[in-house]
Short mmCIF file of C-alpha atoms in Angstrom, two decimals:
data_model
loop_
_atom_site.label_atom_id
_atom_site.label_comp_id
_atom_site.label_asym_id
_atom_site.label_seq_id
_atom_site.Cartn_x
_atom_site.Cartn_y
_atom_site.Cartn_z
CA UNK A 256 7.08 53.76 34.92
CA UNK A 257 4.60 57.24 35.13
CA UNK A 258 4.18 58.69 38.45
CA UNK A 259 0.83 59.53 39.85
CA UNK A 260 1.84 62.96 39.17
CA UNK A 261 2.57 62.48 35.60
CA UNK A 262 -0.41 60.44 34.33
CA UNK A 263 -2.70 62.84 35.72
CA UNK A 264 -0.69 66.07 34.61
CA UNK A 265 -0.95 64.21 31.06
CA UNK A 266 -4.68 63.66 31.82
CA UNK A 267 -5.89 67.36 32.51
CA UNK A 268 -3.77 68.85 29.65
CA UNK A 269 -4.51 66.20 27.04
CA UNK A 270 -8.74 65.72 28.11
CA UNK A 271 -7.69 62.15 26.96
CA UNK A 272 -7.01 58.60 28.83
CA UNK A 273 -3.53 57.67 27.90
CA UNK A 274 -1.96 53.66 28.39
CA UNK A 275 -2.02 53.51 31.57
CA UNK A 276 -5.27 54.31 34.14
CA UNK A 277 -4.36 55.87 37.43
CA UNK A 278 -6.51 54.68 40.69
CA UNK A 279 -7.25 56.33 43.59
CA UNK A 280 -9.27 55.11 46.89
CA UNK A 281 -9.87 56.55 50.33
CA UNK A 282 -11.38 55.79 53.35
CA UNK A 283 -11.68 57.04 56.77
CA UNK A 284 -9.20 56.03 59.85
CA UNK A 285 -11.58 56.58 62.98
CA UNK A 286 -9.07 55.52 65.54
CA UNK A 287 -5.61 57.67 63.87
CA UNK A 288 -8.27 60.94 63.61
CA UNK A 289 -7.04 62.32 66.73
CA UNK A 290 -3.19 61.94 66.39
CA UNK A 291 -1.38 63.76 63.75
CA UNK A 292 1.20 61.52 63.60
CA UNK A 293 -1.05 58.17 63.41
CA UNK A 294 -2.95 59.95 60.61
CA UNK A 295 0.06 60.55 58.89
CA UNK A 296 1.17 57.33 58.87
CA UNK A 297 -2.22 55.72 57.70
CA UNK A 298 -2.34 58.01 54.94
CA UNK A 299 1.14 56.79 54.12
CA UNK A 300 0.62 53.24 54.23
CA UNK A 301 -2.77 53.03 52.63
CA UNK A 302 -1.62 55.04 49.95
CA UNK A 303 1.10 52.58 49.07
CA UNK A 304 -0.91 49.44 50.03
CA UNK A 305 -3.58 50.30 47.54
CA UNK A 306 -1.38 51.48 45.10
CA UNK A 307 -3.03 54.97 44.93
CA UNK A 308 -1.82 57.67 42.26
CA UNK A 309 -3.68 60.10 43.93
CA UNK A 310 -3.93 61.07 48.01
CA UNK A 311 -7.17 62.61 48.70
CA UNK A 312 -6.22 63.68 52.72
CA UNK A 313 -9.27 61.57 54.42
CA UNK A 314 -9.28 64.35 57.03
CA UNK A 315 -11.94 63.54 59.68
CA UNK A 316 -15.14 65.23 58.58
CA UNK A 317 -16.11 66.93 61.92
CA UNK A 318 -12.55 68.97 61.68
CA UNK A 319 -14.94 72.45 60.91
CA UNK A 320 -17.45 72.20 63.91
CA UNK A 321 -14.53 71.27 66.15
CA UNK A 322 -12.60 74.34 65.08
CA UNK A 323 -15.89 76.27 65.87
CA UNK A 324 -16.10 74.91 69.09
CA UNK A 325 -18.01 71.57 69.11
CA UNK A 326 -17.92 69.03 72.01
CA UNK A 327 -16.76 66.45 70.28
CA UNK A 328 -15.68 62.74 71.06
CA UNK A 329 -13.78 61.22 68.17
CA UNK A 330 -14.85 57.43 67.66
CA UNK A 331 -12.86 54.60 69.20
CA UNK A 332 -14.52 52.44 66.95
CA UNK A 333 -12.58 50.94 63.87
CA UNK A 334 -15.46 50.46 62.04
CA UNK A 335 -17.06 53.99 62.32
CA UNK A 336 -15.56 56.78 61.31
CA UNK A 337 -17.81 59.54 63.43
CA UNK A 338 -17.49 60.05 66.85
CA UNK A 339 -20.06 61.77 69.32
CA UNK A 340 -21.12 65.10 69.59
CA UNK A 341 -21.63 66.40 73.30
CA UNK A 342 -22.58 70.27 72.38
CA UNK A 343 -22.95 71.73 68.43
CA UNK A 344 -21.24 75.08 67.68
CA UNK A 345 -24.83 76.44 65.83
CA UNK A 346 -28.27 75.50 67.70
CA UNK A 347 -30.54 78.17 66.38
CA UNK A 348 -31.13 81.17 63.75
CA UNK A 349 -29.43 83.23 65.99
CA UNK A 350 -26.31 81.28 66.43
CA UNK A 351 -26.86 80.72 62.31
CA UNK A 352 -27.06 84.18 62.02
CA UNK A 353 -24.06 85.48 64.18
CA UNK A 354 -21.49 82.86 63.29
CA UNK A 355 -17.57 84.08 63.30
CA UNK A 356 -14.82 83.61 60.55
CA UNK A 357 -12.00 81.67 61.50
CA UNK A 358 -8.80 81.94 60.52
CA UNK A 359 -5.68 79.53 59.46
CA UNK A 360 -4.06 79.79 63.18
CA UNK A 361 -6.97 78.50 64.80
CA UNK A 362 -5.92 75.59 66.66
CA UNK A 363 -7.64 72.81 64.90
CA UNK A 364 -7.66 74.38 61.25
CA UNK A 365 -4.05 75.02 61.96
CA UNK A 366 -3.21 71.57 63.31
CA UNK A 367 -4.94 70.60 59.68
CA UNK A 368 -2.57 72.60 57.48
CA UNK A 369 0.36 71.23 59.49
CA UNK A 370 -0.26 67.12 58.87
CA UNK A 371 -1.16 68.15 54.91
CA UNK A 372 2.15 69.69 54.74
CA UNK A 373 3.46 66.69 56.05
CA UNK A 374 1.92 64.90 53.18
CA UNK A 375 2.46 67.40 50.35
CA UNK A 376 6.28 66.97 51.49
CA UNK A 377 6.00 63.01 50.92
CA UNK A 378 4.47 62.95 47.98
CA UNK A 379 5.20 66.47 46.12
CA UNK A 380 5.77 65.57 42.50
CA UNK A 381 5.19 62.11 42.70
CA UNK A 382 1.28 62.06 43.45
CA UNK A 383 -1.04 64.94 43.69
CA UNK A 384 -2.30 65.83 46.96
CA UNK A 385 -5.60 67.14 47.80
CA UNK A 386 -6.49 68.60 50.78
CA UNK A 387 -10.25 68.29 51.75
CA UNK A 388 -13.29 70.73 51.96
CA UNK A 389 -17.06 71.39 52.29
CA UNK A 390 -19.16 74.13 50.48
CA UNK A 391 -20.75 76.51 53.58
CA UNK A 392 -23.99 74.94 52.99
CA UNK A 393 -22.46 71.53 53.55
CA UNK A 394 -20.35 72.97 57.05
CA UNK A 395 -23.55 74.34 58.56
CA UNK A 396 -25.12 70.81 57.89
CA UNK A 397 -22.16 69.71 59.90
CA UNK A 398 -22.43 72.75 62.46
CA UNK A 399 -25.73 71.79 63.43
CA UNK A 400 -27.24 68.58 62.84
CA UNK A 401 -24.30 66.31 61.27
CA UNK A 402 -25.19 63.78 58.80
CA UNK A 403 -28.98 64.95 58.92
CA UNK A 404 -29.72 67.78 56.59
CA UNK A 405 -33.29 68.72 58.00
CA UNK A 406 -32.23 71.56 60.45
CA UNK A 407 -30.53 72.94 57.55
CA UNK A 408 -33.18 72.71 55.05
CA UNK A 409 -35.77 74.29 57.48
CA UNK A 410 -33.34 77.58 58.51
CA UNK A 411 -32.53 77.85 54.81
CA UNK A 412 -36.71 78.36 54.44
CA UNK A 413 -37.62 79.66 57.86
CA UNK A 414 -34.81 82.37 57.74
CA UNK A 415 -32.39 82.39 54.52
CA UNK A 416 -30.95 86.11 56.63
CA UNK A 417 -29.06 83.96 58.71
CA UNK A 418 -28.25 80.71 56.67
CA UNK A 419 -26.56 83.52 54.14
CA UNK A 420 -24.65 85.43 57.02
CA UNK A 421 -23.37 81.93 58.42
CA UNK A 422 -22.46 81.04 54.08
CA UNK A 423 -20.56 84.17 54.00
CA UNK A 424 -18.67 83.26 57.38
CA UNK A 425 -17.96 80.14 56.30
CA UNK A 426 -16.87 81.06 52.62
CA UNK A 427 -14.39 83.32 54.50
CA UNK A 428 -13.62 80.48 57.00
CA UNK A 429 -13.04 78.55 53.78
CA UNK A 430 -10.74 81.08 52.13
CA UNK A 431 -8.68 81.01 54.75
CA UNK A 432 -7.84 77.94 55.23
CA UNK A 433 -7.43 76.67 51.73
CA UNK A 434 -5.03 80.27 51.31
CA UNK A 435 -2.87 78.34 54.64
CA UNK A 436 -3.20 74.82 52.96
CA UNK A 437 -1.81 76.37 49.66
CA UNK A 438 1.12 77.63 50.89
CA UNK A 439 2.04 74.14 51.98
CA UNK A 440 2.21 73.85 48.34
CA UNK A 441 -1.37 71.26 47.84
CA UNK A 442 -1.71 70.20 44.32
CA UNK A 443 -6.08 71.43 44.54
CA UNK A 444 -8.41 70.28 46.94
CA UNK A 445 -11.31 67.65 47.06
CA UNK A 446 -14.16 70.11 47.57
CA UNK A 447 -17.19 68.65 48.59
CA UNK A 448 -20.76 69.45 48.29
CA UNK A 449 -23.93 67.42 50.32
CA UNK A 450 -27.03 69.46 48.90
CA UNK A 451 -26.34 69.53 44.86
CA UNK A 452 -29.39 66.72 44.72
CA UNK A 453 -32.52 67.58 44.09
CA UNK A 454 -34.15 64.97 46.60
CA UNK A 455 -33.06 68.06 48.72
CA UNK A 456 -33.44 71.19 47.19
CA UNK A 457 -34.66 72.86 44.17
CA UNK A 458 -33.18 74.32 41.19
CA UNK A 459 -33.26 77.65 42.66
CA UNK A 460 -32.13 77.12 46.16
CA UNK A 461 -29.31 75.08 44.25
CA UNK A 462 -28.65 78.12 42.69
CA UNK A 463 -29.08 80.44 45.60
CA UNK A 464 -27.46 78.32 48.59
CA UNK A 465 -24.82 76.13 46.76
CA UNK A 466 -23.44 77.09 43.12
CA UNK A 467 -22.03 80.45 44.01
CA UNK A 468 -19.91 79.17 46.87
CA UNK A 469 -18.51 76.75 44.75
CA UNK A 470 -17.80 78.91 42.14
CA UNK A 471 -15.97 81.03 44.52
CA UNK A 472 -13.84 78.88 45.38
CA UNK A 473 -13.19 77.43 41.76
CA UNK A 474 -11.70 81.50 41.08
CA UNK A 475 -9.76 81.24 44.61
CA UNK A 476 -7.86 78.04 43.25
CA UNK A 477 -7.03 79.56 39.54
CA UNK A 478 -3.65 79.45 38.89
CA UNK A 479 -2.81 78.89 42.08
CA UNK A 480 -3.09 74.92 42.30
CA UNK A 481 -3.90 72.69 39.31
CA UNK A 482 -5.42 69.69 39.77
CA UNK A 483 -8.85 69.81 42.35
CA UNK A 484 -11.97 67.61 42.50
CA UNK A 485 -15.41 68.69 42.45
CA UNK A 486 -16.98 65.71 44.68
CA UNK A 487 -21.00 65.79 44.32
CA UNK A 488 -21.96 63.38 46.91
CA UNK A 489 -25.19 61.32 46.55
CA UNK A 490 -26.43 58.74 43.99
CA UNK A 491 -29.82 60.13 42.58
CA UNK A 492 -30.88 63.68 41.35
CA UNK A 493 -27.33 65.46 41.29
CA UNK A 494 -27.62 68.49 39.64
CA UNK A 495 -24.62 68.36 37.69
CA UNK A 496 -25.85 71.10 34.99
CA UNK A 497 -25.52 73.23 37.75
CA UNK A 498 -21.79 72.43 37.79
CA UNK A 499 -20.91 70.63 35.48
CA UNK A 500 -19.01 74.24 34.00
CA UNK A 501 -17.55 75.49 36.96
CA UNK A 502 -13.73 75.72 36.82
CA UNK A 503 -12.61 72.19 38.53
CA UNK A 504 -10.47 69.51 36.71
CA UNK A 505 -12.17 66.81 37.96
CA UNK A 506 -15.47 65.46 38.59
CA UNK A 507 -16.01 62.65 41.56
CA UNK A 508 -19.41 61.46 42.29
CA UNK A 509 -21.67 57.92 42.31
CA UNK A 510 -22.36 56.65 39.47
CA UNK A 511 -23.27 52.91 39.81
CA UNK A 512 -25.54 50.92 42.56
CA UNK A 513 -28.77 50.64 43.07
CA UNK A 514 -30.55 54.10 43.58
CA UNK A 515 -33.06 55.70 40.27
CA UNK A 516 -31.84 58.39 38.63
CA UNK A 517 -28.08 57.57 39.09
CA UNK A 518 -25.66 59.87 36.26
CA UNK A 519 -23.92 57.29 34.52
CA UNK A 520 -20.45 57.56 33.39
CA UNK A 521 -21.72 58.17 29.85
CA UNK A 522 -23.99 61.11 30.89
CA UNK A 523 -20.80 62.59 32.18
CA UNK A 524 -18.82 62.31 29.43
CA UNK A 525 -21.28 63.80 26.99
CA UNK A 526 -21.24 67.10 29.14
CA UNK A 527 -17.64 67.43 29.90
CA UNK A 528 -13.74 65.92 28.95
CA UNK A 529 -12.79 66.71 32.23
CA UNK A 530 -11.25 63.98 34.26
CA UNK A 531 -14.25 61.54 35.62
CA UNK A 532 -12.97 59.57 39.23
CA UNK A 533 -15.39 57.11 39.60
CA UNK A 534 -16.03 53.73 38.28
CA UNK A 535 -17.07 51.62 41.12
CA UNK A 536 -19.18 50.97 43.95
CA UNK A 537 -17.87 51.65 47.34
CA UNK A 538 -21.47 50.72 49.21
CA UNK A 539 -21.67 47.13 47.43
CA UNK A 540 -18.54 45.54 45.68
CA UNK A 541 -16.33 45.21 48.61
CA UNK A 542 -18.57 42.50 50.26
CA UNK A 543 -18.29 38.69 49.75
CA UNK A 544 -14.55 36.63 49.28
CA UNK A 545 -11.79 37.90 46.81
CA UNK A 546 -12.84 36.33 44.11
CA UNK A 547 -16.33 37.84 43.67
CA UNK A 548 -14.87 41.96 44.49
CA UNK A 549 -11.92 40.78 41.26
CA UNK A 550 -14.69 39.85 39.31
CA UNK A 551 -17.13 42.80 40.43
CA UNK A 552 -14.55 45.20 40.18
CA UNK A 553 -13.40 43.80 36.89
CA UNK A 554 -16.81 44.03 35.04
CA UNK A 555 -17.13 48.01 36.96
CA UNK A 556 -13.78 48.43 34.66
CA UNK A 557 -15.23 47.25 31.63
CA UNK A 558 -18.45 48.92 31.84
CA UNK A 559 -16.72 52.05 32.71
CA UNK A 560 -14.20 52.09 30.03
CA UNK A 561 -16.74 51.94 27.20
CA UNK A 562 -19.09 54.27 28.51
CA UNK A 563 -16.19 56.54 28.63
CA UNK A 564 -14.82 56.25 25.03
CA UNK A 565 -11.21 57.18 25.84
CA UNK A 566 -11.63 60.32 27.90
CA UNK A 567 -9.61 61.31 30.81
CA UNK A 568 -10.84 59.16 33.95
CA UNK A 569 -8.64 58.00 37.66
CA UNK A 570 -11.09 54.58 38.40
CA UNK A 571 -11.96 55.18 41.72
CA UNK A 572 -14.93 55.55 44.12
CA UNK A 573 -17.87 57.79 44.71
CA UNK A 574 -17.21 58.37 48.21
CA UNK A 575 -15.62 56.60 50.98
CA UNK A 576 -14.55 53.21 51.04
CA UNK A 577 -16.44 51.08 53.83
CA UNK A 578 -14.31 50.29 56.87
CA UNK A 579 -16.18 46.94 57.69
CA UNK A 580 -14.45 44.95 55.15
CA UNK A 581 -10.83 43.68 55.13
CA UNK A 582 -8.68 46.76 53.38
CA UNK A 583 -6.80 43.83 51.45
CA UNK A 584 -9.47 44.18 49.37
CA UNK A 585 -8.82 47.49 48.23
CA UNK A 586 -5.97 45.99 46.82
CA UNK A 587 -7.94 44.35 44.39
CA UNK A 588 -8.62 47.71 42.31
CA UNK A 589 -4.84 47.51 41.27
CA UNK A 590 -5.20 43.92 40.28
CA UNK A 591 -8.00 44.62 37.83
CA UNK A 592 -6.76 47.47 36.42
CA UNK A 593 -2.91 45.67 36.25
CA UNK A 594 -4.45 42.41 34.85
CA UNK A 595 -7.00 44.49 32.49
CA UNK A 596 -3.22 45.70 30.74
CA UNK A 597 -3.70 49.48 32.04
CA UNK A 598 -0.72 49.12 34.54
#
């Protein structure tokens, strides 16, 4: 039987789906987040549980404001993955505007680079492993206001001077931490964007604030790792013209549920014959007994595989898995795709 490694290798060098249909899942472990060892191990077991092909590190996403300095409580709460924030490491323009660069021994980034290693070891050759990031834009959402974009959106048109300088700090911030992560030998990273939607911003802050960050850090990765996800996150307006060139292998975004606007599988694959990882709904088709996520999950396969006509695709989620649902059920996207004869 194909490893992880293999079907995906065969994937990105062929542009084609092959006989067999690798999965991947992930979802966040709120109560492991502040133990490397614990997070290590759930990474570990889920991986094998759900039959994964590919590990996409679920790294807590406040790791960047606590390496800048945050006051941060991580969540004791099994059912929610962010904790509480006590102090933010940017309050103002000025802050915004005078913002350091870190670098790979800083004691959180560093603590980072040492669990992924632990993972790349594990898994090296036998499933890819990405290590995950933000684009700056994204980190001074989480800097500042996490999980509301407003602050950002107002500094980025009260004073774009100091949104840039604290882009440029974080690029840097960025670079240095994905060089640390690469010589723990990471297969690519899962780099993440929050703003590429334009029920945010428009075209040309898109263009401005967002696209040439990522496209950095598509050059920094050339032939130095070969196998990293672009994930646009959102369900309605993603600007994926924008990107939809930029040098990643992969594409991961929502493209099912219940928001207008959605990009479909199909739109996808007429732009591109990169790899597509996506498929399902992780905000809806995990609810309600076994039986109805098999059959949800089973008609997300269906519709997915014909709107894809035989490109290269991992069936997977758009984001995060929810953690208020019984993770037996993630077993489930094995079933399908075992029973559907792609495993």
């Amino acid at each position: 039987m194909p490893t992880g490694f293999e079907l995906i290798k065969q994937q990105v060098e062929t542009k084609k789906l092959g006989e067999e249909l690798p999965i991947v899942g992930w979802f966040h472990f709120p109560l492991a987040d502040p133990v490397a060892d614990d997070f290590y191990a759930e990474t570990v077991n889920t991986a094998t549980a759900g039959h994964w092909d590919l590990i996409k590190i679920m790294t807590c996403g406040n790791y960047m404001p606590v390496a800048y300095g945050a006051d941060y409580e991580f969540s004791t709460n099994p059912q929610k993955w962010d904790g509480v924030f006590h102090s933010h490491p940017i309050t103002s323009a000025e802050d915004a505007g005078k913002l350091g660069v870190l670098d790979a021994t800083n004691d959180t980034l560093a603590a980072e680079v040492a669990v992924d290693g632990r993972i790349v070891d594990t898994y090296k050759g036998e499933k890819p492993v990405l290590a995950t990031l933000f684009d700056p834009l994204s980190w001074v959402q989480e800097l500042s206001t996490p999980m509301n974009p407003d602050w950002t959106l107002d500094l980025m048109r009260s004073n774009p001077k100091a949104l840039t300088h604290a882009l440029e700090a974080l690029q840097e911030t960025n670079d240095h931490f994905l060089d640390a992560l690469i010589d723990k030998g990471i297969d690519g990273i899962f780099m993440a964007t929050k703003f590429s939607r334009s029920t945010l911003i428009t075209p040309e802050e898109h263009r401005e604030f967002v696209v040439p960050y990522l496209e950095h850090m598509a050059k920094k990765l050339k032939g130095r790792t070969w196998f990293s996800m672009l994930h646009v996150h959102g369900d309605e307006g993603l600007y994926m013209d924008d990107l939809i060139d930029l040098d990643y292998q992969a594409f991961n975004w929502e493209c099912c549920g219940t928001a207008p606007n959605l990009t479909s599988v199909a739109d996808m694959r007429r732009k591109t014959d990169k790899v597509l990882i996506t498929g399902f709904d992780q905000n809806h088709d995990f609810y309600g007994t076994p039986e109805q996520v098999k059959r949800r999950l089973a008609t997300r396969l269906e519709d997915t595989l014909a709107q894809n006509d035989g490109g290269a695709l991992i069936f997977g989620p758009g984001c995060t898995l929810p953690l208020d649902v019984d993770r037996s059920l993630f077993s489930l996207i094995y079933e399908v795709v075992h029973e559907a004869g792609l495993r």
